Short mmCIF file of C-alpha atoms in Angstrom, two decimals:
data_model
loop_
_atom_site.label_atom_id
_atom_site.label_comp_id
_atom_site.label_asym_id
_atom_site.label_seq_id
_atom_site.Cartn_x
_atom_site.Cartn_y
_atom_site.Cartn_z
CA MET A 26 56.26 29.07 94.68
CA SER A 27 57.34 31.84 97.00
CA GLU A 28 57.92 29.53 99.94
CA ALA A 29 59.61 26.85 97.95
CA PHE A 30 63.32 26.90 97.41
CA SER A 31 64.57 29.48 94.98
CA ARG A 32 68.12 30.38 94.17
CA ARG A 33 67.51 33.95 95.21
CA SER A 34 66.30 33.02 98.65
CA PHE A 35 68.95 30.39 99.21
CA PHE A 36 71.57 32.71 100.63
CA ARG A 37 69.07 35.36 101.70
CA GLY A 38 70.36 37.46 104.54
CA GLY A 39 73.88 36.27 104.08
CA LEU A 40 75.32 38.98 101.88
CA SER A 41 75.45 41.82 104.40
CA GLY A 42 78.83 42.97 105.67
CA ARG A 43 78.17 41.24 108.96
CA GLY A 44 77.22 38.08 107.11
CA VAL A 45 80.43 38.07 105.10
CA ALA A 46 82.47 38.71 108.25
CA ALA A 47 80.66 35.90 110.03
CA ALA A 48 81.19 33.58 107.07
CA THR A 49 84.91 34.39 106.93
CA ALA A 50 85.33 33.90 110.65
CA GLY A 51 83.31 30.71 110.47
CA GLY A 52 85.37 29.48 107.54
CA LEU A 53 88.69 30.16 109.25
CA GLY A 54 87.48 28.62 112.49
CA ALA A 55 86.11 25.59 110.69
CA SER A 56 89.29 25.02 108.73
CA TYR A 57 91.33 25.28 111.95
CA VAL A 58 89.12 22.70 113.64
CA LEU A 59 89.40 20.56 110.51
CA ASP A 60 93.17 20.70 110.59
CA MET A 61 93.15 19.69 114.24
CA ALA A 62 90.83 16.80 113.47
CA LYS A 63 92.93 15.67 110.50
CA ALA A 64 96.48 16.05 111.80
CA GLU A 65 96.16 13.30 114.36
CA GLY A 66 97.94 10.01 114.90
CA ARG A 67 99.10 7.45 112.36
CA PRO A 68 96.78 4.57 113.11
CA THR A 69 96.97 0.93 112.08
CA ARG A 70 94.17 0.57 109.54
CA PRO A 71 92.15 -2.51 108.54
CA PRO A 72 93.57 -4.81 105.83
CA GLY A 73 93.10 -3.50 102.32
CA ALA A 74 93.13 0.13 103.43
CA ARG A 75 94.04 2.55 100.64
CA PRO A 76 96.85 5.02 101.23
CA GLU A 77 95.93 7.21 104.20
CA GLU A 78 95.05 10.31 102.14
CA HIS A 79 92.66 8.36 99.88
CA PHE A 80 91.36 6.41 102.87
CA LEU A 81 90.53 9.53 104.90
CA ALA A 82 88.86 11.21 101.95
CA THR A 83 86.55 8.32 101.07
CA CYS A 84 85.77 6.59 104.39
CA THR A 85 82.16 7.35 105.36
CA LYS A 86 82.72 6.26 109.00
CA CYS A 87 79.84 3.78 108.73
CA GLY A 88 81.52 1.10 110.83
CA GLN A 89 80.50 -1.85 108.66
CA CYS A 90 84.09 -3.16 108.71
CA VAL A 91 84.03 -2.99 112.50
CA GLU A 92 80.82 -4.99 112.62
CA ALA A 93 82.17 -7.56 110.18
CA CYS A 94 85.31 -8.21 112.24
CA PRO A 95 84.69 -11.48 114.13
CA PHE A 96 87.42 -10.90 116.69
CA GLY A 97 86.61 -7.44 117.94
CA THR A 98 89.91 -6.20 116.57
CA LEU A 99 88.61 -3.18 114.72
CA LYS A 100 87.02 -0.21 116.40
CA LEU A 101 85.72 3.16 115.29
CA ALA A 102 87.74 6.03 116.66
CA THR A 103 85.75 8.14 119.09
CA ALA A 104 86.38 11.81 119.72
CA GLY A 105 89.42 11.95 121.99
CA ASP A 106 91.25 9.01 120.38
CA GLU A 107 94.48 9.95 118.62
CA VAL A 108 92.86 9.02 115.30
CA PRO A 109 90.45 11.06 113.14
CA ALA A 110 87.07 10.41 114.76
CA GLY A 111 84.83 7.81 113.23
CA THR A 112 87.49 6.03 111.20
CA PRO A 113 88.27 2.32 111.78
CA TRP A 114 91.58 1.31 113.33
CA PHE A 115 93.06 -1.17 115.75
CA GLU A 116 95.70 -1.32 118.43
CA PRO A 117 97.78 -4.48 117.84
CA ARG A 118 99.04 -4.56 121.42
CA ASP A 119 95.40 -4.92 122.61
CA VAL A 120 93.79 -7.01 119.88
CA PRO A 121 95.85 -7.87 116.79
CA CYS A 122 94.40 -8.79 113.39
CA GLU A 123 93.70 -12.52 113.02
CA MET A 124 94.16 -12.33 109.26
CA CYS A 125 90.87 -14.03 108.28
CA GLU A 126 91.24 -15.69 104.88
CA ASP A 127 87.95 -14.20 103.64
CA VAL A 128 88.80 -10.70 104.99
CA PRO A 129 85.20 -9.93 106.06
CA CYS A 130 86.05 -6.37 107.12
CA ALA A 131 87.35 -5.36 103.71
CA ARG A 132 84.52 -7.19 101.93
CA ALA A 133 81.97 -5.15 103.92
CA CYS A 134 83.40 -1.75 102.97
CA PRO A 135 80.93 0.22 100.81
CA SER A 136 83.09 3.25 100.26
CA GLY A 137 86.14 1.97 98.41
CA SER A 138 88.35 2.96 101.34
CA LEU A 139 89.20 -0.72 101.78
CA ASP A 140 90.03 -2.88 98.77
CA THR A 141 87.19 -5.43 98.85
CA GLN A 142 89.25 -7.82 96.72
CA ILE A 143 92.29 -7.81 98.96
CA ASN A 144 94.11 -11.11 99.53
CA ILE A 145 95.00 -11.11 103.20
CA LEU A 146 98.59 -12.11 102.40
CA ASP A 147 98.93 -8.91 100.36
CA ALA A 148 97.58 -6.75 103.17
CA SER A 149 99.81 -4.04 104.53
CA MET A 150 98.14 -2.71 107.64
CA GLY A 151 101.54 -1.56 108.77
CA LEU A 152 104.99 -3.01 109.21
CA ALA A 153 106.40 -4.68 112.30
CA VAL A 154 109.62 -2.97 113.36
CA MET A 155 112.14 -3.90 116.04
CA THR A 156 111.78 -0.53 117.68
CA ASP A 157 113.95 -1.28 120.69
CA GLN A 158 116.99 -3.52 120.28
CA GLU A 159 118.47 -2.37 123.57
CA ASN A 160 115.72 -3.94 125.66
CA CYS A 161 114.67 -6.83 123.43
CA LEU A 162 115.49 -10.03 125.30
CA ALA A 163 116.80 -11.74 122.16
CA TYR A 164 119.40 -8.98 121.75
CA LYS A 165 120.47 -9.61 125.32
CA GLY A 166 121.25 -13.17 124.34
CA LEU A 167 118.14 -14.80 125.83
CA ARG A 168 116.05 -17.33 123.91
CA CYS A 169 112.76 -15.45 123.78
CA GLU A 170 111.42 -15.81 120.22
CA ALA A 171 107.88 -14.86 121.32
CA CYS A 172 107.38 -12.59 118.32
CA TYR A 173 108.87 -15.12 115.93
CA ARG A 174 106.59 -17.92 117.20
CA ALA A 175 103.49 -15.68 117.16
CA CYS A 176 103.95 -14.64 113.53
CA PRO A 177 101.28 -16.20 111.29
CA LEU A 178 103.86 -16.15 108.48
CA LEU A 179 106.51 -18.01 110.43
CA ASP A 180 109.95 -17.88 108.82
CA GLU A 181 108.61 -15.57 106.11
CA ALA A 182 107.71 -12.31 107.83
CA ILE A 183 110.02 -12.88 110.79
CA THR A 184 113.14 -15.03 110.65
CA LEU A 185 115.76 -15.67 113.29
CA ASP A 186 119.29 -14.53 112.56
CA MET A 187 121.85 -16.58 114.47
CA LYS A 188 125.04 -14.87 115.64
CA PRO A 189 127.77 -15.99 118.01
CA GLN A 190 127.32 -14.64 121.51
CA GLU A 191 130.59 -13.07 122.63
CA ARG A 192 129.74 -12.61 126.31
CA THR A 193 129.70 -16.29 127.12
CA GLY A 194 131.63 -17.36 124.06
CA ARG A 195 129.62 -20.56 123.75
CA HIS A 196 126.04 -19.48 123.04
CA ALA A 197 124.22 -17.89 120.12
CA TYR A 198 121.99 -14.86 119.66
CA PHE A 199 118.64 -15.67 117.97
CA LEU A 200 117.77 -12.27 116.57
CA PRO A 201 114.30 -11.67 115.10
CA ILE A 202 114.45 -10.01 111.68
CA VAL A 203 111.28 -8.65 109.98
CA HIS A 204 110.94 -8.93 106.22
CA SER A 205 108.83 -6.13 104.85
CA GLU A 206 107.70 -7.91 101.69
CA ALA A 207 105.98 -10.67 103.72
CA CYS A 208 104.86 -8.78 106.85
CA THR A 209 101.17 -7.75 106.74
CA GLY A 210 101.28 -5.66 109.90
CA CYS A 211 98.77 -7.91 111.71
CA GLY A 212 100.47 -7.15 115.01
CA LYS A 213 100.57 -10.68 116.46
CA CYS A 214 104.26 -10.12 117.24
CA GLU A 215 103.61 -6.85 119.05
CA ARG A 216 100.84 -8.56 121.05
CA ALA A 217 103.12 -11.48 121.90
CA CYS A 218 106.15 -9.47 123.02
CA VAL A 219 106.77 -10.42 126.65
CA MET A 220 108.12 -7.04 127.66
CA GLU A 221 106.05 -4.51 129.58
CA LYS A 222 106.07 -2.32 126.52
CA ALA A 223 106.60 -4.15 123.24
CA ALA A 224 110.07 -3.95 121.68
CA ILE A 225 108.56 -4.85 118.31
CA GLN A 226 105.78 -2.58 117.12
CA VAL A 227 103.61 -2.16 114.06
CA LEU A 228 104.27 1.19 112.40
CA PRO A 229 102.74 2.76 109.31
CA ARG A 230 104.71 1.44 106.35
CA ASP A 231 105.65 4.85 105.02
CA LEU A 232 106.99 5.77 108.44
CA ALA A 233 108.91 2.51 108.91
CA LEU A 234 110.54 2.11 105.51
CA GLY A 235 113.35 4.21 104.08
CA ILE A 236 113.67 4.91 100.37
CA GLY A 237 117.06 4.03 98.91
CA GLY A 238 116.90 5.96 95.67
CA ASP A 239 117.29 4.67 92.11
CA HIS A 240 120.88 5.80 91.69
CA TYR A 241 122.32 3.03 93.83
CA ARG A 242 123.65 0.06 91.87
CA PHE A 243 124.69 -2.99 93.79
CA GLY A 244 127.25 -5.07 91.96
CA TRP A 245 125.97 -8.35 93.36
CA ASP A 246 122.52 -7.55 92.01
CA GLU A 247 123.76 -6.14 88.67
CA GLU A 248 125.70 -9.30 87.79
CA ALA A 249 122.43 -11.15 87.51
CA ILE A 250 120.93 -8.45 85.28
CA ILE A 251 123.76 -7.72 82.79
CA SER A 252 124.07 -9.77 79.61
CA ARG A 253 126.14 -12.89 79.28
CA ASP A 254 128.39 -11.23 76.70
CA PHE A 255 129.51 -8.62 79.16
CA VAL A 256 132.88 -9.38 80.64
CA ALA A 257 133.26 -7.89 84.05
CA PRO A 258 136.43 -5.79 84.33
CA THR A 259 139.22 -7.63 86.02
CA SER A 260 141.39 -6.06 88.64
CA SER A 261 144.69 -7.15 87.00
CA PRO A 262 147.13 -4.21 86.77
CA GLN A 263 147.33 -2.62 83.33
CA VAL A 264 150.73 -1.91 81.76
CA ILE A 265 150.80 1.73 80.68
CA ASP A 266 153.05 2.85 77.83
CA GLN A 267 154.15 6.14 79.41
CA GLN A 268 156.17 7.35 76.43
CA GLY A 269 153.22 6.68 74.09
CA VAL A 270 150.94 8.83 76.26
CA LEU A 271 153.41 11.74 76.21
CA ASP A 272 153.91 11.46 72.45
CA SER A 273 150.20 11.47 71.87
CA MET A 274 149.73 14.61 73.97
CA ASN A 275 152.62 16.42 72.27
CA ASP A 276 151.48 15.55 68.78
CA LEU A 277 150.24 18.91 67.46
CA SER A 278 149.71 17.82 63.87
CA GLY A 279 146.16 18.52 62.80
CA ILE A 280 145.73 21.33 65.33
CA GLU A 281 148.36 23.70 63.76
CA GLU A 282 146.88 23.23 60.31
CA ALA A 283 143.43 24.30 61.39
CA PRO A 284 142.20 27.49 59.66
CA MET B 5 43.85 9.84 118.64
CA THR B 6 46.22 11.01 121.28
CA ALA B 7 47.38 14.59 121.07
CA LEU B 8 50.97 13.38 120.87
CA ARG B 9 50.53 10.59 118.35
CA PHE B 10 53.14 11.81 115.88
CA GLN B 11 55.57 12.74 118.60
CA ILE B 12 55.28 9.24 120.06
CA LEU B 13 55.67 7.71 116.60
CA ARG B 14 58.72 9.89 115.94
CA ARG B 15 60.38 8.89 119.19
CA ILE B 16 59.72 5.28 118.25
CA THR B 17 61.32 5.68 114.82
CA GLN B 18 64.24 7.77 116.15
CA LEU B 19 65.03 5.37 118.97
CA GLY B 20 64.05 2.32 116.91
CA VAL B 21 66.55 3.09 114.16
CA LEU B 22 69.28 3.68 116.74
CA ALA B 23 68.30 0.47 118.55
CA LEU B 24 68.41 -1.58 115.34
CA PHE B 25 71.84 -0.17 114.51
CA TRP B 26 73.01 -0.84 118.09
CA LEU B 27 71.73 -4.42 117.92
CA GLY B 28 73.49 -4.84 114.59
CA ALA B 29 76.78 -3.55 115.92
CA ASN B 30 76.68 -5.25 119.32
CA MET B 31 74.39 -8.30 119.00
CA HIS B 32 74.93 -9.18 115.33
CA LEU B 33 71.27 -8.69 114.53
CA GLY B 34 71.40 -8.21 110.77
CA VAL B 35 68.40 -5.94 110.24
CA LEU B 36 70.49 -2.78 110.02
CA THR B 37 74.29 -2.87 109.85
CA GLY B 38 76.47 0.22 109.85
CA ASN B 39 75.12 3.55 111.00
CA LEU B 40 73.40 6.65 109.64
CA SER B 41 76.43 7.48 107.45
CA GLY B 42 76.19 4.19 105.58
CA SER B 43 74.33 0.96 106.14
CA ARG B 44 72.89 -2.18 104.71
CA ILE B 45 69.32 -3.34 105.31
CA PHE B 46 69.27 -7.10 105.96
CA GLY B 47 72.83 -7.11 104.71
CA VAL B 48 71.66 -6.38 101.17
CA VAL B 49 70.05 -3.03 100.39
CA PRO B 50 72.67 -0.31 100.79
CA MET B 51 71.93 3.13 102.15
CA ALA B 52 74.38 6.00 102.44
CA ASP B 53 74.32 9.64 103.41
CA PRO B 54 74.13 11.47 100.07
CA PHE B 55 75.50 14.69 101.60
CA ALA B 56 78.57 12.77 102.77
CA ALA B 57 78.93 11.29 99.28
CA LEU B 58 78.69 14.80 97.82
CA GLN B 59 81.49 15.98 100.12
CA ILE B 60 83.64 12.97 99.19
CA ALA B 61 83.12 13.74 95.50
CA THR B 62 84.13 17.35 96.21
CA THR B 63 87.49 16.16 97.58
CA GLY B 64 88.24 14.81 94.10
CA HIS B 65 87.83 11.15 95.06
CA LEU B 66 85.09 8.99 93.62
CA PRO B 67 82.87 7.52 96.36
CA GLY B 68 82.69 3.72 96.29
CA ASN B 69 80.00 2.06 94.15
CA THR B 70 78.03 0.87 97.15
CA VAL B 71 78.09 4.37 98.61
CA LEU B 72 76.87 5.79 95.29
CA ILE B 73 74.03 3.27 95.02
CA GLY B 74 73.21 3.71 98.71
CA SER B 75 73.12 7.48 98.31
CA ALA B 76 70.67 7.16 95.44
CA VAL B 77 68.46 4.84 97.54
CA THR B 78 68.54 7.24 100.49
CA LEU B 79 67.99 10.30 98.34
CA GLY B 80 65.01 8.66 96.65
CA LEU B 81 63.49 7.49 99.91
CA TRP B 82 63.79 10.84 101.70
CA PHE B 83 62.67 12.72 98.62
CA LEU B 84 59.44 10.71 98.70
CA LEU B 85 59.11 11.12 102.47
CA GLY B 86 59.71 14.85 102.56
CA GLY B 87 63.44 15.63 102.83
CA ARG B 88 63.73 17.07 106.29
CA SER B 89 61.48 14.32 107.58
CA PHE B 90 64.93 12.80 108.17
CA CYS B 91 65.50 15.54 110.75
CA SER B 92 62.34 14.92 112.74
CA TRP B 93 61.85 11.17 112.29
CA VAL B 94 65.40 9.76 112.37
CA CYS B 95 68.12 12.23 113.37
CA PRO B 96 69.08 11.74 117.05
CA VAL B 97 69.93 15.43 117.44
CA ASN B 98 66.23 16.14 117.06
CA LEU B 99 65.73 14.52 120.49
CA VAL B 100 68.18 17.03 121.93
CA SER B 101 66.79 20.12 120.26
CA ASP B 102 63.17 19.10 120.94
CA ALA B 103 64.09 18.53 124.58
CA ALA B 104 65.66 21.99 124.80
CA ALA B 105 62.66 23.61 123.12
CA ALA B 106 60.20 21.76 125.36
CA THR B 107 62.18 22.76 128.47
CA LYS B 108 62.13 26.36 127.35
CA ARG B 109 58.38 26.27 126.79
CA ARG B 110 57.74 24.47 130.07
CA PHE B 111 59.71 26.95 132.16
CA ARG B 112 58.88 29.96 129.97
CA LEU B 113 62.53 30.69 129.30
CA PRO B 114 63.50 33.39 126.79
CA ILE B 115 63.35 32.17 123.19
CA GLY B 116 66.99 33.06 122.62
CA PHE B 117 68.97 34.66 119.82
CA ALA B 118 67.75 33.67 116.38
CA VAL B 119 70.68 32.98 114.07
CA PRO B 120 69.57 33.71 110.47
CA ARG B 121 68.10 30.58 108.92
CA SER B 122 70.14 31.03 105.77
CA THR B 123 73.30 30.44 107.83
CA ARG B 124 72.90 26.69 107.34
CA ASN B 125 73.08 27.17 103.59
CA TRP B 126 76.37 29.00 104.06
CA VAL B 127 77.58 26.22 106.30
CA LEU B 128 76.63 23.75 103.57
CA ALA B 129 78.56 25.75 100.98
CA LEU B 130 81.48 26.07 103.40
CA ALA B 131 81.49 22.31 103.99
CA LEU B 132 81.83 21.71 100.25
CA VAL B 133 84.54 24.36 99.82
CA LEU B 134 86.52 23.00 102.76
CA SER B 135 86.12 19.46 101.44
CA ALA B 136 87.65 20.57 98.17
CA THR B 137 90.54 22.45 99.81
CA SER B 138 91.32 20.01 102.64
CA GLY B 139 90.84 16.72 100.78
CA VAL B 140 88.54 15.22 103.42
CA ALA B 141 84.75 15.26 103.73
CA ALA B 142 84.85 18.32 105.96
CA PHE B 143 81.50 18.28 107.73
CA GLU B 144 81.70 14.52 108.30
CA LEU B 145 84.89 14.99 110.30
CA VAL B 146 83.30 17.37 112.81
CA SER B 147 79.58 16.63 112.55
CA PRO B 148 77.88 16.44 115.97
CA ILE B 149 75.23 14.21 114.37
CA GLY B 150 78.01 11.84 113.34
CA PHE B 151 79.65 11.89 116.77
CA ILE B 152 76.40 11.31 118.63
CA GLN B 153 74.96 8.49 116.53
CA ARG B 154 78.34 6.74 116.08
CA GLU B 155 79.20 6.78 119.72
CA LEU B 156 75.70 5.66 120.73
CA ILE B 157 75.99 2.72 118.32
CA PHE B 158 79.68 1.78 118.43
CA GLY B 159 80.87 2.85 121.84
CA VAL B 160 80.90 5.86 124.08
CA GLY B 161 83.52 8.57 123.65
CA LEU B 162 84.00 12.28 124.11
CA GLY B 163 81.83 12.93 121.04
CA LEU B 164 78.73 12.44 123.17
CA LEU B 165 79.63 15.75 124.83
CA ALA B 166 77.89 17.18 121.79
CA VAL B 167 74.59 16.26 123.45
CA PRO B 168 74.89 18.54 126.52
CA LEU B 169 76.62 21.21 124.42
CA LEU B 170 73.83 21.40 121.85
CA PHE B 171 71.21 21.18 124.60
CA LEU B 172 72.74 23.98 126.65
CA ALA B 173 73.36 26.17 123.61
CA ASP B 174 69.69 25.90 122.64
CA LEU B 175 68.51 26.24 126.22
CA THR B 176 70.47 29.34 127.14
CA LEU B 177 71.55 31.14 123.96
CA LEU B 178 70.00 30.22 120.67
CA LYS B 179 66.59 29.67 119.21
CA ARG B 180 66.86 26.13 117.80
CA GLY B 181 70.46 27.01 117.01
CA TRP B 182 71.74 23.79 115.50
CA CYS B 183 68.66 22.29 113.84
CA GLY B 184 67.07 25.58 112.88
CA SER B 185 70.02 27.62 111.67
CA LEU B 186 73.36 25.84 111.47
CA CYS B 187 73.07 22.22 110.39
CA PRO B 188 74.23 21.77 106.78
CA LEU B 189 72.62 18.33 106.60
CA GLY B 190 69.29 19.97 107.43
CA ALA B 191 69.98 22.48 104.66
CA PHE B 192 70.68 19.60 102.28
CA TRP B 193 67.45 17.78 103.12
CA SER B 194 65.59 21.09 102.95
CA LEU B 195 66.69 21.43 99.32
CA VAL B 196 65.51 17.88 98.64
CA GLY B 197 62.25 18.40 100.51
CA SER B 198 61.32 21.60 98.68
CA ARG B 199 60.01 19.39 95.84
CA SER B 200 58.92 16.39 97.90
CA PRO B 201 55.48 14.91 97.24
CA LEU B 202 54.71 14.20 100.92
CA GLY B 203 54.02 17.11 103.25
CA ILE B 204 51.47 18.99 105.31
CA ARG B 205 48.17 20.00 103.74
CA PHE B 206 46.32 23.00 105.12
CA ASP B 207 42.59 23.60 105.02
CA ASP B 208 42.02 27.34 105.16
CA GLU B 209 38.30 27.08 105.87
CA SER B 210 38.83 25.00 109.01
CA CYS B 211 41.61 27.19 110.38
CA ASN B 212 40.61 29.72 113.04
CA ARG B 213 44.11 31.29 113.26
CA CYS B 214 44.53 30.30 116.91
CA MET B 215 48.30 30.09 116.31
CA ASP B 216 48.70 26.93 118.37
CA CYS B 217 50.62 25.38 115.48
CA VAL B 218 52.93 28.37 115.14
CA ALA B 219 53.74 28.11 118.85
CA VAL B 220 54.95 24.52 118.58
CA CYS B 221 56.38 24.47 115.04
CA PRO B 222 60.18 24.12 115.03
CA GLU B 223 60.29 26.05 111.73
CA ALA B 224 57.44 28.47 112.38
CA HIS B 225 58.12 30.56 109.27
CA VAL B 226 56.74 27.74 107.10
CA LEU B 227 53.29 28.41 108.60
CA ASN B 228 52.68 31.57 106.62
CA PHE B 229 48.90 31.78 106.40
CA ASN B 230 48.97 34.25 103.51
CA HIS B 231 50.63 31.61 101.40
CA LEU B 232 48.87 28.66 102.96
CA SER B 233 45.42 30.04 102.28
CA THR B 234 46.16 29.99 98.57
CA THR B 235 48.44 26.97 98.24
CA GLY B 236 46.76 24.68 100.79
CA PHE B 237 50.12 22.99 101.32
CA ILE B 238 53.35 23.78 103.15
CA ARG B 239 55.63 24.08 100.16
CA SER B 240 58.82 25.00 102.00
CA GLY B 241 61.54 22.39 102.26
CA ASP B 242 62.26 23.73 105.74
CA CYS B 243 59.16 21.92 107.04
CA THR B 244 60.40 18.85 108.92
CA ARG B 245 57.08 16.96 108.53
CA CYS B 246 57.10 16.38 112.29
CA GLY B 247 53.34 16.61 112.50
CA ARG B 248 53.24 18.82 115.60
CA CYS B 249 50.89 21.25 113.81
CA ILE B 250 48.48 18.38 113.13
CA GLU B 251 48.56 17.25 116.74
CA VAL B 252 47.88 20.62 118.34
CA CYS B 253 45.26 21.84 115.85
CA SER B 254 41.84 21.93 117.48
CA THR B 255 40.06 22.32 114.14
CA GLU B 256 41.92 19.68 112.16
CA ALA B 257 43.08 22.18 109.57
CA CYS B 258 46.42 20.43 109.04
CA SER B 259 46.98 16.91 107.80
CA PHE B 260 49.61 14.83 106.07
CA GLY B 261 48.97 14.79 102.34
CA MET B 262 50.40 14.93 98.88
CA ARG B 263 51.84 18.05 97.27
CA PRO B 264 49.30 19.61 94.90
CA PRO B 265 50.42 20.59 91.38
CA PRO B 266 52.25 23.97 91.37
CA ALA B 267 49.69 26.20 89.68
CA GLY B 268 45.96 26.17 90.43
CA ALA B 269 46.18 24.25 93.66
CA THR B 270 43.18 22.20 94.63
CA ARG B 271 41.91 21.91 98.14
CA ASN B 272 38.98 19.97 99.50
CA GLY B 273 38.47 18.78 95.96
CA ASP B 274 35.99 21.56 95.15
CA THR B 275 37.64 24.95 95.42
CA HIS B 276 40.13 26.01 92.79
CA VAL B 277 42.59 28.65 93.81
CA HIS B 278 45.01 30.38 91.51
CA GLY B 279 48.32 31.32 92.99
#
């Protein structure tokens, strides 16, 4: 038995002062390296990816999603990429997601990092955002619409907002507007943008979306919620009986008689 | 019966596994998909790195079902095959550390500083502690094994710098630094292998103590003849089952065989030894 594993021999030689110092130094060094490796970019993940924290914890970096992707969209991060090494991601500007109906990448995931049951229309790989309205051709009054036409969810994820164009006075702006509830973050729009650097880009959802807060109530929404019996206050001026108010405030009966 | 038969076989399995993974990733050959961290054989039988699964569980997240099943498959397989047989028959880093050791022997370079073997057990413990505190499978994020095999299979990146780094560290500074002293995955498989049925049998009567095996063994401490003469079997999980001792032995004292029962080991079928 002496050569076989025993609990006593497991950490043999490690409990000296030097060993403890080495372990502490090693631990601190390792946790620093770990922080460096973790605190990297905010990549666009495959469809069905769990929230980044859960995703990073469970992904085994096996690459089966990458192999399942028929379009070469997904890749495993190598050391030196701005993404934790070994995890799957894609760069929409290079190769966007083709939104396969059967989502082979997510189906292949063994680790639970991707939801294998994901419906591609429910995917949220990120959110397309008009990151640069100053340079977008549509905002200059040109009829570009490249992103709008490239969107696989045409008129759902991106619509065109028409506005009068003041410069000429006789044309219209066709402004692309992204709708977060429909956009899957596939990145077709970012790929299609005709500019040298895309004016519409896929960002991580949590980075792209603000949070309004529950305390806001919007009257136009509330009207639909409140009951039929409720009569909305009218803005007609109320007649105030000024003398009655004064009398009421000066009426001390009941207060004087208190014990 | 070439003198390098196991070494040749090991290079075939090491490179063969990598090649099958590479063909799966790049040519859509479905024999092996994925990589050493997690895979499917013929698209069906899952395998997964049980040490990675253990780290994931330590983060407080439940590994996926397929990873759990795959880990059990892998654990079972490598338990039967000897635990650290993973190190010498599959792990690509073994190519690097064997190359460094062979170069040292060939050019009679100094053996190098021997980091205590138990360090890898501390690294294993540290990997689990850091997984719990950081919320990610800590070793998996920085593992040179992971970098090397992933980037060989899925595309070259800076991670392959681990190859020259490990080679040079072993060549100039350390005595089998990574594989022999530091690697927590080796420590994990060593624990598994310490009870494995398959290992190296030793015939004391044939052995002439020429020490050829000790000279080539990557874990020479497992060849302790005081123990071996009574047990007739290398019981330590540190043994990588690489078969170098069998190859170099001029008297055929070593052979692959099954682990004898713990007490009253039998050798040659006729001599009973108590120990």
